[in-house]
mmCIF file of C-alpha atoms in Angstrom:
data_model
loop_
_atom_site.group_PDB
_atom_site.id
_atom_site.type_symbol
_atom_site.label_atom_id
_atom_site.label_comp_id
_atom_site.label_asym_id
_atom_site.label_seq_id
_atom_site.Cartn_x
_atom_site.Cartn_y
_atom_site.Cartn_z
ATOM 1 C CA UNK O 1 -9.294 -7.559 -12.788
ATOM 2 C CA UNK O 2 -9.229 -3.730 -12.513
ATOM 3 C CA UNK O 3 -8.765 -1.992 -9.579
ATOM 4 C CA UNK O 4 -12.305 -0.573 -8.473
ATOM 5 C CA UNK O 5 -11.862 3.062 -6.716
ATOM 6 C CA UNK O 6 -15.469 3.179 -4.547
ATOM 7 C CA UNK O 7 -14.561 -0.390 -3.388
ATOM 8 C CA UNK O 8 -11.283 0.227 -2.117
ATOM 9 C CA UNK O 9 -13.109 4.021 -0.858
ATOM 10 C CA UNK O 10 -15.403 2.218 1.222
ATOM 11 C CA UNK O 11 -12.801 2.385 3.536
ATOM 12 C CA UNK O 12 -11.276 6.134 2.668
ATOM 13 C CA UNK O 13 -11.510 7.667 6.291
ATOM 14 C CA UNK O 14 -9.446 4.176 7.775
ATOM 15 C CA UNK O 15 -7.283 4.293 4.861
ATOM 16 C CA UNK O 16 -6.359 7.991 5.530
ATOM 17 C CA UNK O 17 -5.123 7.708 9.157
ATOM 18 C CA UNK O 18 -1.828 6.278 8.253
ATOM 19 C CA UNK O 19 -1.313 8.664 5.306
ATOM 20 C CA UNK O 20 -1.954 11.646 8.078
ATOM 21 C CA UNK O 21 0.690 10.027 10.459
ATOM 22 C CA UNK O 22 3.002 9.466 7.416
ATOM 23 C CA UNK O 23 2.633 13.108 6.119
ATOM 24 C CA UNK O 24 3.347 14.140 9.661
ATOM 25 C CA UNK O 25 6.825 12.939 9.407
ATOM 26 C CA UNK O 26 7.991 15.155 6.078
ATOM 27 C CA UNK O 27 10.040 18.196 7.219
ATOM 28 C CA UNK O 28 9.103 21.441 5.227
ATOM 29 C CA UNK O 29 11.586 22.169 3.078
ATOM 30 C CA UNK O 30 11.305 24.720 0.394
ATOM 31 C CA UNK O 31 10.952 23.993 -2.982
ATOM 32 C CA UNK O 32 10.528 20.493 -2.967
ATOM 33 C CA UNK O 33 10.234 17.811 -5.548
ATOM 34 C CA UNK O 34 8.307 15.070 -4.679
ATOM 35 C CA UNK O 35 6.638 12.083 -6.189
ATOM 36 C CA UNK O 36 4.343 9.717 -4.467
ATOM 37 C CA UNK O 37 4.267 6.042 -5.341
ATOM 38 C CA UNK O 38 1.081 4.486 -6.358
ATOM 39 C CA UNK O 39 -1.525 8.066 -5.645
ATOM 40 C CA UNK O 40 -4.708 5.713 -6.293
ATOM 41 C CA UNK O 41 -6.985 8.310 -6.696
ATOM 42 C CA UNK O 42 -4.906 11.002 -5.956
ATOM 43 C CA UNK O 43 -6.648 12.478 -3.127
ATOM 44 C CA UNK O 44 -3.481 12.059 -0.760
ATOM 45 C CA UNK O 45 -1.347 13.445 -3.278
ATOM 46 C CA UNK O 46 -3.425 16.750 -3.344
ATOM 47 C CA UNK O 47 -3.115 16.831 0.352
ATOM 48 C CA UNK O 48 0.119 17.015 0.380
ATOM 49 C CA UNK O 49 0.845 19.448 -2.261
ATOM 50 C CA UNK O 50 -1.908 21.837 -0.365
ATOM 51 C CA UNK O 51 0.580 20.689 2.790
ATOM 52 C CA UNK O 52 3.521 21.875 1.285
ATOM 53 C CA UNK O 53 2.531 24.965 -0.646
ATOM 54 C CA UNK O 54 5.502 25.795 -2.795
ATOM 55 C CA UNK O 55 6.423 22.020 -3.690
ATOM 56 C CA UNK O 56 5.997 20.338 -6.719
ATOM 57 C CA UNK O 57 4.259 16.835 -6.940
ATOM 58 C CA UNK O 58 3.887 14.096 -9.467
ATOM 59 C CA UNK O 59 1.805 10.828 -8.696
ATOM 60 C CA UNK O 60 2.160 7.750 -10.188
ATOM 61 C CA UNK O 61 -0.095 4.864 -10.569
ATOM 62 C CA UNK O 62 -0.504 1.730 -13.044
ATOM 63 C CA UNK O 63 -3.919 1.846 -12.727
ATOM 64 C CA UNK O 64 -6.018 3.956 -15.626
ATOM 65 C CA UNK O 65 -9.239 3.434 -13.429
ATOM 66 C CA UNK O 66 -7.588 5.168 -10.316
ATOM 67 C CA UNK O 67 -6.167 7.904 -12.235
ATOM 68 C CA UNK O 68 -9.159 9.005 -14.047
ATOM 69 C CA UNK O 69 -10.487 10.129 -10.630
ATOM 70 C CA UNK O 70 -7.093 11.779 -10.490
ATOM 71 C CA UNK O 71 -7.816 14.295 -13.451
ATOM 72 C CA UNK O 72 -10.043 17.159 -11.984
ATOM 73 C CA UNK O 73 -6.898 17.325 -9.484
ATOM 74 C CA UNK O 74 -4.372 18.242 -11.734
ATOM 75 C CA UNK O 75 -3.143 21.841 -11.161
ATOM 76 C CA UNK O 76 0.261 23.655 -11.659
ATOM 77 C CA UNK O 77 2.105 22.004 -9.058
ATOM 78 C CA UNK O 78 0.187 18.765 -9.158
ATOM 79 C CA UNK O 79 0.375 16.142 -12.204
ATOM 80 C CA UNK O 80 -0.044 12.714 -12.093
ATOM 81 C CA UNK O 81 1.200 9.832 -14.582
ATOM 82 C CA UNK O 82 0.310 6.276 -15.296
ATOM 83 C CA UNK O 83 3.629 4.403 -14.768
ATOM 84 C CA UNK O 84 4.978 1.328 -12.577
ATOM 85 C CA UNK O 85 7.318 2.141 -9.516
ATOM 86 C CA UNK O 86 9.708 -0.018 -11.467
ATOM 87 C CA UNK O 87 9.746 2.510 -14.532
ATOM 88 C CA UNK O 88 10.167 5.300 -12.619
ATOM 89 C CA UNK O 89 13.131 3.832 -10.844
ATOM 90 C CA UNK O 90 14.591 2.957 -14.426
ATOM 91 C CA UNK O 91 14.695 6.856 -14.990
ATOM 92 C CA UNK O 92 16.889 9.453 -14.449
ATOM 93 C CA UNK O 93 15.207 11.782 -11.962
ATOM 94 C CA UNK O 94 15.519 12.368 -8.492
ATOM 95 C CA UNK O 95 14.066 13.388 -5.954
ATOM 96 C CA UNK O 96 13.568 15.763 -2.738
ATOM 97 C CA UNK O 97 10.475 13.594 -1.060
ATOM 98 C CA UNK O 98 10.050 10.339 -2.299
ATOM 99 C CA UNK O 99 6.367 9.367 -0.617
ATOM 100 C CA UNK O 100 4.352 5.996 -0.909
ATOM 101 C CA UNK O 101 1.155 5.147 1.461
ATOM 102 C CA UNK O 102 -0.011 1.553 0.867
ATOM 103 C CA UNK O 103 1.757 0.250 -2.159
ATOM 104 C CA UNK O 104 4.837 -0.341 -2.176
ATOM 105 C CA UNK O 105 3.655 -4.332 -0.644
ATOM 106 C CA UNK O 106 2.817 -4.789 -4.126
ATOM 107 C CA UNK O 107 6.254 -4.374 -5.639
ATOM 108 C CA UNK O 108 8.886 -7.314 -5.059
ATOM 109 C CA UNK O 109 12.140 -7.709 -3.451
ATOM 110 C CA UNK O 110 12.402 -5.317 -1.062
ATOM 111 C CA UNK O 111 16.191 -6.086 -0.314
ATOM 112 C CA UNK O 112 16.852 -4.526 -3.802
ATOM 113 C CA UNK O 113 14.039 -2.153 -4.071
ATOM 114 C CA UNK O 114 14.468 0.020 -1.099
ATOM 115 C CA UNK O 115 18.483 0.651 -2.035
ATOM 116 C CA UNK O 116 17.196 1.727 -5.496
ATOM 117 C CA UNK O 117 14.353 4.494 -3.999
ATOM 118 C CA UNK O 118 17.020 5.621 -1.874
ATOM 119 C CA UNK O 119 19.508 6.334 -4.242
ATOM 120 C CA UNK O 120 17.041 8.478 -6.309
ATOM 121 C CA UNK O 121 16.815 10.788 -3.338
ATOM 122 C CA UNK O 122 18.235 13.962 -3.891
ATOM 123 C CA UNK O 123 21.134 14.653 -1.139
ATOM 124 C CA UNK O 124 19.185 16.047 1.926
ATOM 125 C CA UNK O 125 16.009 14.186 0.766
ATOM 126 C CA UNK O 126 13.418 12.272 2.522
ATOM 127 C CA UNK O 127 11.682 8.790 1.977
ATOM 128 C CA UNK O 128 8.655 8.572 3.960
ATOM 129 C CA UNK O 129 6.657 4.819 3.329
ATOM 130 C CA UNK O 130 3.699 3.465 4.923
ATOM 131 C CA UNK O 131 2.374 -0.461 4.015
ATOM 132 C CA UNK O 132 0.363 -2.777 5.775
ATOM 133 C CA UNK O 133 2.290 -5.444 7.066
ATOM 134 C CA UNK O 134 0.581 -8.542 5.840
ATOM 135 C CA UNK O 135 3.058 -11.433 7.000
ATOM 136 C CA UNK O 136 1.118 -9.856 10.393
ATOM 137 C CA UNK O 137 -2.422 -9.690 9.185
ATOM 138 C CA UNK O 138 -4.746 -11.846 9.660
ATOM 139 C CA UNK O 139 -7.324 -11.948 7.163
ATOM 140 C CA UNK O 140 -4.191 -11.646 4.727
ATOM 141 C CA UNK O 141 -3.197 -15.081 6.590
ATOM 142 C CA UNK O 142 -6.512 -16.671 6.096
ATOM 143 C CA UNK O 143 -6.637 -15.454 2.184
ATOM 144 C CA UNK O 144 -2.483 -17.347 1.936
ATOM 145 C CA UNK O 145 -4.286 -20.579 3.324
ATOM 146 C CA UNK O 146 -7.278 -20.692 1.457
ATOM 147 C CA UNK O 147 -5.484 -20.295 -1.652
ATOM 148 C CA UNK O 148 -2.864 -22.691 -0.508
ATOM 149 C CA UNK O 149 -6.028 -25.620 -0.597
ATOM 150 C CA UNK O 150 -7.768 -28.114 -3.285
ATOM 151 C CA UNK O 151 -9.761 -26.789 -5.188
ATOM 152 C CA UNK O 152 -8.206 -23.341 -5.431
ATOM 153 C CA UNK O 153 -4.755 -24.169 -5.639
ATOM 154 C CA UNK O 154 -4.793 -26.158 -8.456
ATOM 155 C CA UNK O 155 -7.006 -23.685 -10.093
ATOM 156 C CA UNK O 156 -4.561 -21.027 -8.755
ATOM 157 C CA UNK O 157 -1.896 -22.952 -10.925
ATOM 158 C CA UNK O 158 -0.634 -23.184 -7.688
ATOM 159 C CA UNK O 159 0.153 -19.246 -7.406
ATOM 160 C CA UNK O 160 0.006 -17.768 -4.046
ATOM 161 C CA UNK O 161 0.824 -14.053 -2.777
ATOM 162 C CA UNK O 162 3.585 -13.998 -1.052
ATOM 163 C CA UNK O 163 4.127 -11.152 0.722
ATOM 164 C CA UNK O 164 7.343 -9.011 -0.064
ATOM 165 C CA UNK O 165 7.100 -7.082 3.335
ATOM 166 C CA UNK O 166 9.962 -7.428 5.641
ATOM 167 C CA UNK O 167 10.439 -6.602 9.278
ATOM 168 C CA UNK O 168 11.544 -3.687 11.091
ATOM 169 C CA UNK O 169 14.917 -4.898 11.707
ATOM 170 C CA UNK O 170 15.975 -5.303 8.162
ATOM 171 C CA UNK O 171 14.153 -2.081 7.406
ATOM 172 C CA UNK O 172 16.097 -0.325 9.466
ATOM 173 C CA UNK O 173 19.290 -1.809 8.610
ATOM 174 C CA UNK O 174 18.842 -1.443 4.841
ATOM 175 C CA UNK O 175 17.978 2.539 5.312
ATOM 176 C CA UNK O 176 20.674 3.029 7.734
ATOM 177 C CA UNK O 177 23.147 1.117 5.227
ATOM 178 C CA UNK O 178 22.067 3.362 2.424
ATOM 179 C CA UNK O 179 22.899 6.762 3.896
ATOM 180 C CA UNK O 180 19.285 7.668 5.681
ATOM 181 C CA UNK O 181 19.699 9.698 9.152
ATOM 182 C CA UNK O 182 17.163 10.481 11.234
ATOM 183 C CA UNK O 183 15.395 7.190 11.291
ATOM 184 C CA UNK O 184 11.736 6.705 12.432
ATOM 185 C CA UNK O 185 10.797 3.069 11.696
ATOM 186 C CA UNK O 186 7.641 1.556 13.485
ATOM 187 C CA UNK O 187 4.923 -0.510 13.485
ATOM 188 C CA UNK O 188 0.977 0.258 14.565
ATOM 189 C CA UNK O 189 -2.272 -1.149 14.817
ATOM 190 C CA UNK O 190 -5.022 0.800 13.029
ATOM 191 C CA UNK O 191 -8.166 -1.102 14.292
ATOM 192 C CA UNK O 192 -11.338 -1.706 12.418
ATOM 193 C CA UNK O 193 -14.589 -1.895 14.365
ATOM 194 C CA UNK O 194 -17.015 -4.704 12.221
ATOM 195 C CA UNK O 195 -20.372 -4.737 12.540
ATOM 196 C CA UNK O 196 -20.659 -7.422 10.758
ATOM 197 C CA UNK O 197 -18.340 -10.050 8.888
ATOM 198 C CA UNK O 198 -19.194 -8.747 5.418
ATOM 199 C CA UNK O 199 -17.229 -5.423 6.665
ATOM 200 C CA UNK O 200 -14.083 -7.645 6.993
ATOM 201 C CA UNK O 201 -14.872 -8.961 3.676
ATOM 202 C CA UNK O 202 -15.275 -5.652 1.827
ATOM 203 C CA UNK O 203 -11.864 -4.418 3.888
ATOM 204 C CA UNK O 204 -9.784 -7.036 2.096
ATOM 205 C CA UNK O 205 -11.424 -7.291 -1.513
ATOM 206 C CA UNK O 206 -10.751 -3.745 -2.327
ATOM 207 C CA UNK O 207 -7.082 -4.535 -2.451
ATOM 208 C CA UNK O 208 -5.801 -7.990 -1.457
ATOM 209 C CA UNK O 209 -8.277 -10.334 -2.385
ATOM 210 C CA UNK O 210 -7.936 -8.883 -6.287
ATOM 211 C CA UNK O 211 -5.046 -10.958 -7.718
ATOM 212 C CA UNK O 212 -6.636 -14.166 -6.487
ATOM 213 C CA UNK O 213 -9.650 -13.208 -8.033
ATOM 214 C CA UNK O 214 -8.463 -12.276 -11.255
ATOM 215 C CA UNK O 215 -7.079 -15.843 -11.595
ATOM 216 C CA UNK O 216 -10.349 -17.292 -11.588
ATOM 217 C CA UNK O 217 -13.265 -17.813 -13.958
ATOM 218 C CA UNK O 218 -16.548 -16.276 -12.786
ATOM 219 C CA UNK O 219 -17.832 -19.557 -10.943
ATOM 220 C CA UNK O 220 -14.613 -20.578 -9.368
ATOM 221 C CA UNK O 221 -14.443 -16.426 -7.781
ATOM 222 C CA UNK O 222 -17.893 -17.697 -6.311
ATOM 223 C CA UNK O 223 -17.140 -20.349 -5.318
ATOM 224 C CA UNK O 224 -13.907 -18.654 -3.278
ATOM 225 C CA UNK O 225 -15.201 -15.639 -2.064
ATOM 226 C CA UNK O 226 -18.095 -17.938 -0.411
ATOM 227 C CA UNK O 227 -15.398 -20.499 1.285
ATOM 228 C CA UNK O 228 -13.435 -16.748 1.884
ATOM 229 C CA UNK O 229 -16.646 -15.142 4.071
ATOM 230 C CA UNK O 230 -17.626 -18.371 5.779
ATOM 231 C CA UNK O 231 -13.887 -18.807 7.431
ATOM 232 C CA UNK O 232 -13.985 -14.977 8.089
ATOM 233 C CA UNK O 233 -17.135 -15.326 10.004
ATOM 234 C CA UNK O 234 -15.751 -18.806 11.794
ATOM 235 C CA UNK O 235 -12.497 -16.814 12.665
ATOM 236 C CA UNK O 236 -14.586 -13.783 14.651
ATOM 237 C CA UNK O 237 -17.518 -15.472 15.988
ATOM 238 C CA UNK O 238 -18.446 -12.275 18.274
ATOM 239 C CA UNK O 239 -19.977 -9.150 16.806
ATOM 240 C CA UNK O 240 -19.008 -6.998 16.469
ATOM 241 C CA UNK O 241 -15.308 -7.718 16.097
ATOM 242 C CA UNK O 242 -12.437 -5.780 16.429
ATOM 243 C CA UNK O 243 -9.162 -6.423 13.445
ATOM 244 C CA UNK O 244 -5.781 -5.245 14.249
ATOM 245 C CA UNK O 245 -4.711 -4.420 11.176
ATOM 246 C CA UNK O 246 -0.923 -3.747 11.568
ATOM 247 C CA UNK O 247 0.859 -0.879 9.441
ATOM 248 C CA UNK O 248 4.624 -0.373 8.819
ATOM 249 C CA UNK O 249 5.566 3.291 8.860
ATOM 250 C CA UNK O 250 9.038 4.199 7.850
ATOM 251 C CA UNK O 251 10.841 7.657 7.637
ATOM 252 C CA UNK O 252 14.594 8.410 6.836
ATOM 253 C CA UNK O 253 16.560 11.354 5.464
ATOM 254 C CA UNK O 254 19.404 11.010 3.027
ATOM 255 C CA UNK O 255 22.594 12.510 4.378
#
């Protein structure tokens, strides 16, 4: 199942906080080569080339539907390719700004992974990473036990996400054991005000909810999604409800 761009920008202006307080970390150096893991749309991406004015960035995404959005963008110091974080780290470039805002939960093994980004950093370069922290979240929780149940786990094939995200601690110590100074690790709450429990819904099925779903035939999504909204709505019984959703933001500089 495709990602679907004005699903997952239903959400654009809560999306964008944490890429604001991400960007606000990067120090303005000159000339910089950057790349930005997973651009979506590319929106953010633009941002920050318009924020740093005589840098250079390339977005990547493995999503064609996301990038065609990404198109009208494109200028002289902004390009964007379709390729998997994995393939660029199989390259030979590096990097002065290696940036990624909510997707890096999507790759695996994060023991390995983050050594890998880091050592694609240029020397003096920066690695500046924002993901939701789903082991934390609760909707994310509810989603893990649904899926976890008869019918759906046997129609699963008994696949579950299981999130790749660590905690601060070993953040930290893996950035600090790979050669980043400067450290600025933390975690924050970026609330969402519902209305209504469909809001929660629509929150979640622009992004996490789309692997399960993809794993289903037609009825058996219905059939999900239904059992999905009804233990949403019996998990905030007052409207309108408030959802911490909990963000890890992460900044380091290579010495």
């Amino acid at each position: 199942m495709p990602w679907n761009p004005e699903v997952y920008n239903q959400f654009k202006n809560i999306r964008f906080k944490p890429f604001f307080d991400l960007a606000d970390l990067i120090l303005d150096h000159k000339d910089l080569k950057a790349i930005d893991l997973g651009c979506g749309t590319g929106e953010q991406t633009a941002i920050l080339a318009e924020k740093f004015p005589k840098s250079v960035f390339t977005g990547i995404d493995s999503s064609p539907e996301m990038l065609a959005k990404a198109e009208s963008l494109q200028h002289e110091r902004l390009h964007f390719r379709q390729m998997t974080t994995e393939k660029v780290l199989e390259s030979n470039e590096h990097w002065d700004l290696i940036f990624s805002n909510a997707a890096l939960q999507w790759s695996d093994r994060h023991q390995e992974l983050f050594p890998k980004l880091i050592s694609k950093l240029n020397p003096d370069g920066q690695l500046a990473v924002q993901m939701p922290y789903q082991p934390g979240n609760f909707l994310n929780r509810i989603l893990s036990d649904l899926a976890s149940e008869e019918p759906f786990k046997t129609q699963l094939n008994h696949w579950n996400l299981h999130s790749p995200v660590l905690n601060l601690d070993e953040y930290v110590q893996i950035l600090f054991e790979n050669g980043l100074k400067d450290l600025n690790v933390f975690q924050k709450v970026y609330p969402i005000i519902a209305e209504d429990h469909d809001t929660l819904f629509n929150f979640i099925s622009g992004s996490a909810l789309i692997p399960y779903l993809e794993r289903l035939t037609e009825d058996q999504q219905k059939v999900f999604t239904t059992e999905f909204k009804s233990r949403i709505a019996r998990a905030f019984p007052k409207l309108p409800a408030v959802y911490s959703f909990k963000r890890i933001l992460m900044y380091g500089r290579r010495g």
